[in-house]
Coordinates of C-alpha atoms and ligand atoms in Angstrom, one line a residue:
M1 CA 0.0 0.0 0.0
T2 CA 1.4 3.5 -1.0
E3 CA 1.5 5.9 2.1
T4 CA -1.0 8.6 2.1
K5 CA -0.7 11.4 4.6
N6 CA -3.7 12.7 6.5
S7 CA -3.7 15.9 4.2
D8 CA -3.7 13.7 1.0
M9 CA -6.6 11.9 2.5
G10 CA -8.3 15.2 3.2
A11 CA -7.9 16.1 -0.6
L12 CA -9.3 12.7 -1.6
L13 CA -12.3 13.2 0.6
R14 CA -12.9 16.9 -0.6
D15 CA -12.9 15.4 -4.1
K16 CA -15.8 13.0 -3.3
A17 CA -17.6 15.5 -1.2
Q18 CA -17.9 17.8 -4.3
L19 CA -19.6 15.0 -6.3
V20 CA -21.9 14.3 -3.4
D21 CA -22.7 18.0 -2.9
S22 CA -23.6 18.5 -6.6
M23 CA -26.0 15.6 -6.5
L24 CA -27.4 16.8 -3.4
K25 CA -28.0 20.2 -5.0
T26 CA -29.6 18.6 -8.1
L27 CA -31.9 16.3 -6.2
L28 CA -33.1 19.3 -3.9
T29 CA -33.4 21.8 -6.6
E30 CA -35.6 19.5 -8.8
Q31 CA -38.0 18.9 -6.0
T32 CA -39.9 22.1 -6.3
K33 CA -42.9 21.0 -4.1
I34 CA -40.9 21.4 -0.7
D35 CA -42.1 24.2 1.4
P36 CA -39.5 27.0 1.0
S37 CA -39.0 27.6 4.8
L38 CA -38.6 23.8 5.3
K39 CA -36.3 23.5 2.3
Q40 CA -34.1 26.4 3.8
A41 CA -33.7 24.5 7.2
M42 CA -32.9 21.2 5.3
S43 CA -30.3 22.9 3.2
Y44 CA -28.8 24.9 6.2
S45 CA -27.9 21.6 7.8
L46 CA -27.1 19.5 4.7
F47 CA -24.8 22.1 3.1
A48 CA -22.9 23.0 6.2
P49 CA -19.4 21.7 5.8
G50 CA -19.6 18.1 6.9
K51 CA -16.9 15.7 6.2
R52 CA -19.0 13.5 3.9
I53 CA -17.3 10.3 5.1
R54 CA -20.3 8.0 4.6
S55 CA -21.1 9.2 1.3
A56 CA -17.5 9.1 0.2
L57 CA -17.5 5.5 1.4
V58 CA -20.4 4.6 -1.0
L59 CA -18.5 6.1 -3.9
W60 CA -15.2 4.3 -3.1
C61 CA -16.7 1.0 -2.4
C62 CA -18.5 1.2 -6.0
E63 CA -15.1 2.1 -7.6
V64 CA -13.4 -0.7 -5.7
V65 CA -15.7 -3.4 -7.2
S66 CA -16.3 -1.9 -10.6
S67 CA -13.4 0.5 -11.3
S68 CA -15.6 3.5 -11.7
I69 CA -18.4 5.5 -9.9
N70 CA -21.8 5.2 -11.5
R71 CA -24.9 7.4 -11.2
N72 CA -26.7 4.8 -8.9
A73 CA -23.8 5.2 -6.4
E74 CA -23.9 9.0 -6.5
I75 CA -27.8 8.7 -5.8
A76 CA -27.0 6.3 -2.9
A77 CA -24.3 8.6 -1.6
A78 CA -26.6 11.6 -1.5
A79 CA -29.2 9.5 0.2
I80 CA -27.0 8.3 3.0
E81 CA -25.7 11.8 3.7
M82 CA -29.3 13.0 3.8
V83 CA -30.1 10.4 6.5
H84 CA -26.9 11.1 8.3
T85 CA -27.7 14.8 8.4
Y86 CA -31.2 14.2 9.7
S87 CA -29.6 12.0 12.4
L88 CA -27.3 14.9 13.4
I89 CA -30.3 17.4 13.6
H90 CA -32.3 15.2 15.9
D91 CA -29.2 14.1 17.8
D92 CA -28.6 17.8 18.8
L93 CA -32.2 18.5 19.9
P94 CA -32.8 19.6 23.5
A95 CA -34.6 16.3 24.3
M96 CA -31.5 14.4 23.0
D97 CA -27.8 15.8 23.3
D98 CA -28.9 19.3 23.5
D99 CA -26.2 20.7 21.5
D100 CA -25.7 24.4 20.3
F101 CA -23.1 24.0 17.4
R102 CA -22.8 21.6 14.6
R103 CA -20.7 21.6 11.4
G104 CA -19.2 25.0 12.5
Q105 CA -22.5 26.8 12.9
P106 CA -25.4 27.0 15.3
T107 CA -27.5 23.7 15.4
C108 CA -30.7 23.7 13.2
H109 CA -33.0 24.2 16.2
K110 CA -30.9 27.2 17.3
A111 CA -30.8 28.8 13.7
F112 CA -34.5 28.2 13.3
D113 CA -36.8 26.7 16.0
E114 CA -37.2 23.3 17.5
A115 CA -40.4 22.4 15.5
T116 CA -38.6 23.4 12.2
A117 CA -35.5 21.3 13.0
I118 CA -37.6 18.2 13.9
L119 CA -39.4 18.6 10.6
A120 CA -36.4 19.4 8.5
G121 CA -34.9 16.1 10.0
D122 CA -38.0 14.2 9.1
G123 CA -37.9 15.9 5.6
L124 CA -34.4 14.7 5.0
L125 CA -35.0 11.2 6.2
T126 CA -37.9 10.6 4.0
F127 CA -36.5 12.4 1.0
A128 CA -33.6 10.2 1.0
F129 CA -35.9 7.2 0.3
K130 CA -37.8 9.1 -2.3
A131 CA -34.5 10.0 -4.0
L132 CA -33.5 6.1 -4.2
S133 CA -36.9 5.1 -5.4
T134 CA -37.2 7.8 -8.2
H135 CA -33.7 8.0 -9.5
V136 CA -32.1 4.5 -9.2
A137 CA -33.0 2.9 -12.4
E138 CA -33.4 -0.8 -11.7
P139 CA -36.3 -2.0 -9.4
N140 CA -34.3 -4.7 -8.0
L141 CA -31.4 -2.3 -7.1
V142 CA -34.0 0.1 -5.6
I143 CA -35.3 -2.5 -3.2
R144 CA -31.8 -3.7 -2.2
L145 CA -30.6 -0.1 -1.5
I146 CA -33.8 0.9 0.4
G147 CA -33.6 -2.3 2.5
Q148 CA -30.0 -1.7 3.5
L149 CA -30.6 1.9 4.4
A150 CA -34.0 1.3 6.4
E151 CA -32.3 -1.6 8.3
A152 CA -29.1 0.4 9.3
A153 CA -30.9 3.8 10.1
G154 CA -34.0 2.2 11.6
P155 CA -35.0 0.6 15.0
A156 CA -32.8 -2.3 15.0
G157 CA -29.8 -0.1 14.0
M158 CA -29.2 3.6 14.5
I159 CA -32.3 4.3 16.4
A160 CA -31.5 1.4 18.7
G161 CA -28.1 2.9 19.4
Q162 CA -29.6 6.3 19.9
I163 CA -32.1 5.3 22.6
A164 CA -29.5 3.0 24.3
D165 CA -27.0 6.0 24.4
L166 CA -29.6 8.2 26.1
N167 CA -30.5 5.4 28.6
A168 CA -26.8 4.9 29.3
E169 CA -26.3 8.4 30.5
R170 CA -24.9 8.5 34.1
T171 CA -24.5 4.7 34.1
T172 CA -21.4 2.6 33.8
P173 CA -22.2 -0.1 31.3
S174 CA -20.0 -3.0 30.5
I175 CA -17.5 -2.6 27.6
E176 CA -19.7 -5.1 25.6
T177 CA -22.7 -3.0 26.1
L178 CA -20.9 0.1 25.0
E179 CA -19.5 -1.6 22.1
G180 CA -23.2 -2.6 21.1
I181 CA -24.2 0.9 21.4
H182 CA -21.5 2.3 19.2
I183 CA -22.1 -0.4 16.6
N184 CA -25.8 0.4 16.6
K185 CA -25.6 4.2 16.6
T186 CA -22.7 4.7 14.2
A187 CA -21.0 1.6 12.8
K188 CA -24.0 0.2 11.1
M189 CA -24.5 3.4 9.0
F190 CA -20.8 2.9 7.8
Q191 CA -21.6 -0.7 7.0
C192 CA -24.4 0.4 5.1
A193 CA -22.5 3.0 3.2
S194 CA -20.0 0.1 2.2
A195 CA -22.8 -2.1 1.2
M196 CA -24.7 0.3 -0.9
G197 CA -21.5 1.2 -2.8
A198 CA -20.7 -2.4 -3.3
I199 CA -24.2 -3.2 -4.4
C200 CA -24.2 -0.2 -7.0
G201 CA -20.8 -1.6 -8.3
G202 CA -22.3 -5.0 -8.9
A203 CA -20.3 -6.8 -6.0
N204 CA -20.5 -10.5 -5.7
D205 CA -21.4 -12.1 -2.5
R206 CA -17.8 -12.4 -1.2
Q207 CA -16.9 -8.8 -2.1
L208 CA -20.2 -7.5 -0.4
M209 CA -19.4 -9.5 2.8
C210 CA -15.7 -8.2 2.9
L211 CA -16.8 -4.6 2.5
R212 CA -19.6 -4.9 5.1
E213 CA -17.1 -6.1 7.5
Y214 CA -14.7 -3.4 6.6
G215 CA -17.4 -0.7 7.1
L216 CA -18.5 -2.1 10.5
K217 CA -15.0 -2.0 11.8
I218 CA -14.2 1.5 10.6
G219 CA -17.5 2.7 11.8
L220 CA -16.8 1.3 15.4
G221 CA -13.3 3.0 15.1
Y222 CA -14.9 6.1 14.0
Q223 CA -17.2 6.5 17.1
I224 CA -14.5 5.5 19.5
A225 CA -12.3 8.3 17.9
D226 CA -15.3 10.7 18.2
D227 CA -15.4 10.0 21.9
I228 CA -11.7 10.6 22.2
L229 CA -11.7 13.9 20.2
D230 CA -14.7 15.1 22.5
V231 CA -12.0 15.0 25.3
S232 CA -8.8 16.0 23.4
A233 CA -9.9 18.4 20.6
S234 CA -11.1 21.9 20.6
S235 CA -14.6 23.1 19.7
E236 CA -13.1 24.9 16.8
Q237 CA -11.4 21.8 15.4
L238 CA -14.6 19.8 15.7
G239 CA -17.1 22.5 14.7
K240 CA -19.2 21.2 17.7
T241 CA -18.9 21.9 21.4
A242 CA -16.0 19.7 22.8
G243 CA -16.2 18.3 26.3
K244 CA -20.0 17.8 26.1
D245 CA -19.8 13.9 26.9
S246 CA -18.5 14.2 30.4
K247 CA -20.8 17.0 31.3
A248 CA -23.8 15.0 30.0
G249 CA -22.5 11.8 31.8
K250 CA -22.3 10.0 28.3
A251 CA -21.1 6.4 28.4
T252 CA -17.9 6.7 26.2
Y253 CA -14.7 4.6 25.7
P254 CA -12.4 7.2 27.4
A255 CA -14.8 7.5 30.4
L256 CA -15.2 3.7 30.7
I257 CA -11.5 2.5 30.0
G258 CA -9.3 5.6 29.6
M259 CA -7.8 7.3 26.7
G260 CA -4.8 5.2 26.2
K261 CA -6.8 2.0 26.0
S262 CA -9.4 3.7 23.8
K263 CA -6.8 4.8 21.3
Q264 CA -5.4 1.2 21.2
I265 CA -8.7 -0.3 20.3
A266 CA -9.4 2.3 17.7
E267 CA -6.0 1.6 16.1
K268 CA -6.6 -2.2 16.3
L269 CA -9.9 -1.8 14.6
A270 CA -8.4 0.2 11.7
H271 CA -5.8 -2.5 11.2
E272 CA -8.5 -5.2 11.3
A273 CA -10.4 -3.1 8.8
V274 CA -7.4 -3.2 6.6
A275 CA -7.1 -6.9 7.0
T276 CA -10.7 -7.4 5.8
L277 CA -9.6 -6.2 2.3
G278 CA -7.3 -9.1 1.5
L279 CA -9.6 -9.9 -1.4
F280 CA -8.8 -6.6 -3.2
G281 CA -5.6 -5.3 -4.9
E282 CA -4.4 -1.8 -5.0
E283 CA -7.8 -0.6 -6.2
A284 CA -8.7 -0.8 -2.3
D285 CA -5.7 1.4 -1.4
P286 CA -7.9 4.4 -0.6
L287 CA -10.2 2.3 1.8
R288 CA -6.9 1.1 3.5
Q289 CA -5.8 4.6 3.9
L290 CA -9.1 5.8 4.9
A291 CA -9.2 3.3 7.8
I292 CA -6.0 4.5 9.2
A293 CA -6.7 8.2 8.6
L294 CA -10.0 7.9 10.5
V295 CA -8.7 6.9 13.7
K296 CA -5.8 9.4 13.5
R297 CA -8.2 12.3 12.6
T298 CA -8.1 15.6 14.7
K299 CA -11.5 16.9 13.6
Ligands
IPE301 C1 -20.9 12.8 13.7 O1 -20.6 12.3 12.6 C2 -21.7 11.9 14.5 C3 -21.0 10.6 14.8 C4 -21.5 9.5 14.4 C5 -19.7 10.6 15.4 P1 -19.4 13.0 11.5 O2 -18.2 13.3 12.3 O3 -19.2 12.2 10.3 O4 -20.1 14.4 11.3 P2 -20.0 15.3 9.8 O5 -20.9 14.6 8.9 O6 -18.7 15.5 9.5 O7 -20.6 16.6 10.3
IPE302 C1 -24.1 10.5 17.5 O1 -23.2 10.2 18.5 C2 -24.5 9.4 16.7 C3 -25.7 9.7 15.8 C4 -26.4 8.8 15.3 C5 -25.9 11.0 15.2 P1 -22.7 11.5 19.1 O2 -23.9 12.1 19.9 O3 -21.6 11.2 19.9 O4 -22.3 12.4 18.0 P2 -21.9 14.0 18.2 O5 -20.6 13.9 19.1 O6 -23.0 14.7 18.8 O7 -21.5 14.4 16.8
MG303 MG1 -25.7 11.5 20.6
MG304 MG1 -24.4 14.2 20.0
MG305 MG1 -19.8 12.4 20.1

């Protein structure tokens, strides 16, 4: 594998982010029936500078199995970014994590109001499925992509993780329980991104299985890194308020097992993720580099 510095990874991600942003703009612009004030709130959160990691993962996984990015993968990437943005808007609400900043700007409910933020989230969630059903050409592909996204984002996936995360506040769960929360609330969406990309690229069963495993591992590592950064990074770096987890009594890896051990586990997961890619040649180098870069990230 050729070495890529974090800064190079940043450039590769920005390149993918541009594609995703342009697809998101196209999809939102052609839907003229959305109420203008609702569209404003949806766009406010969607086009704020997010890292676009899940959507980039869709595009990379499609590229790994088929050597190019196709339009279906671009639609899938835009759809997962909409669902992810919805999850952030709702995660920040007063009834949940009660956060004032996100993606370097006031949270949706601060910039607008709570009801608008709830509805902007609902709008993005449902619009993602509409985009998949309207713009992906083959019916069989539509069904598979919708199934993956609904499963990962739904009550046996991210929503299960989010309610368990809230219920675990000011408790000391076992490390196995915490791992389960992180897998549900975050890793399953990474797994889904890998799967959607692989499916759009026409992956065979073995390729799909490996890429799903890869996504789950980097996703768990990503959430552990998020817990670490909440302690060690600044609000300016993160674009969201740092130090919130300990104030809210969140169950996190650093709180449960300390910073050193948390970093070790995140690094181990990155190496395990790289090991899942043995089936692929150098076409999967960006995924190998992404796995390492994500746990070393500073924002
Ligand atoms: C934040 O996700 C929520 C977590 C699961 C940690 P990101 O760190 O990917 O947020 P954006 O999309 O870049 O804003
Ligand atoms: C959020 O986890 C996971 C989601 C499903 C949105 P966090 O609550 O730790 O994410 P941040 O730190 O607010 O971005
Ligand atoms: Mg949360
Ligand atoms: Mg939060
Ligand atoms: Mg966090």
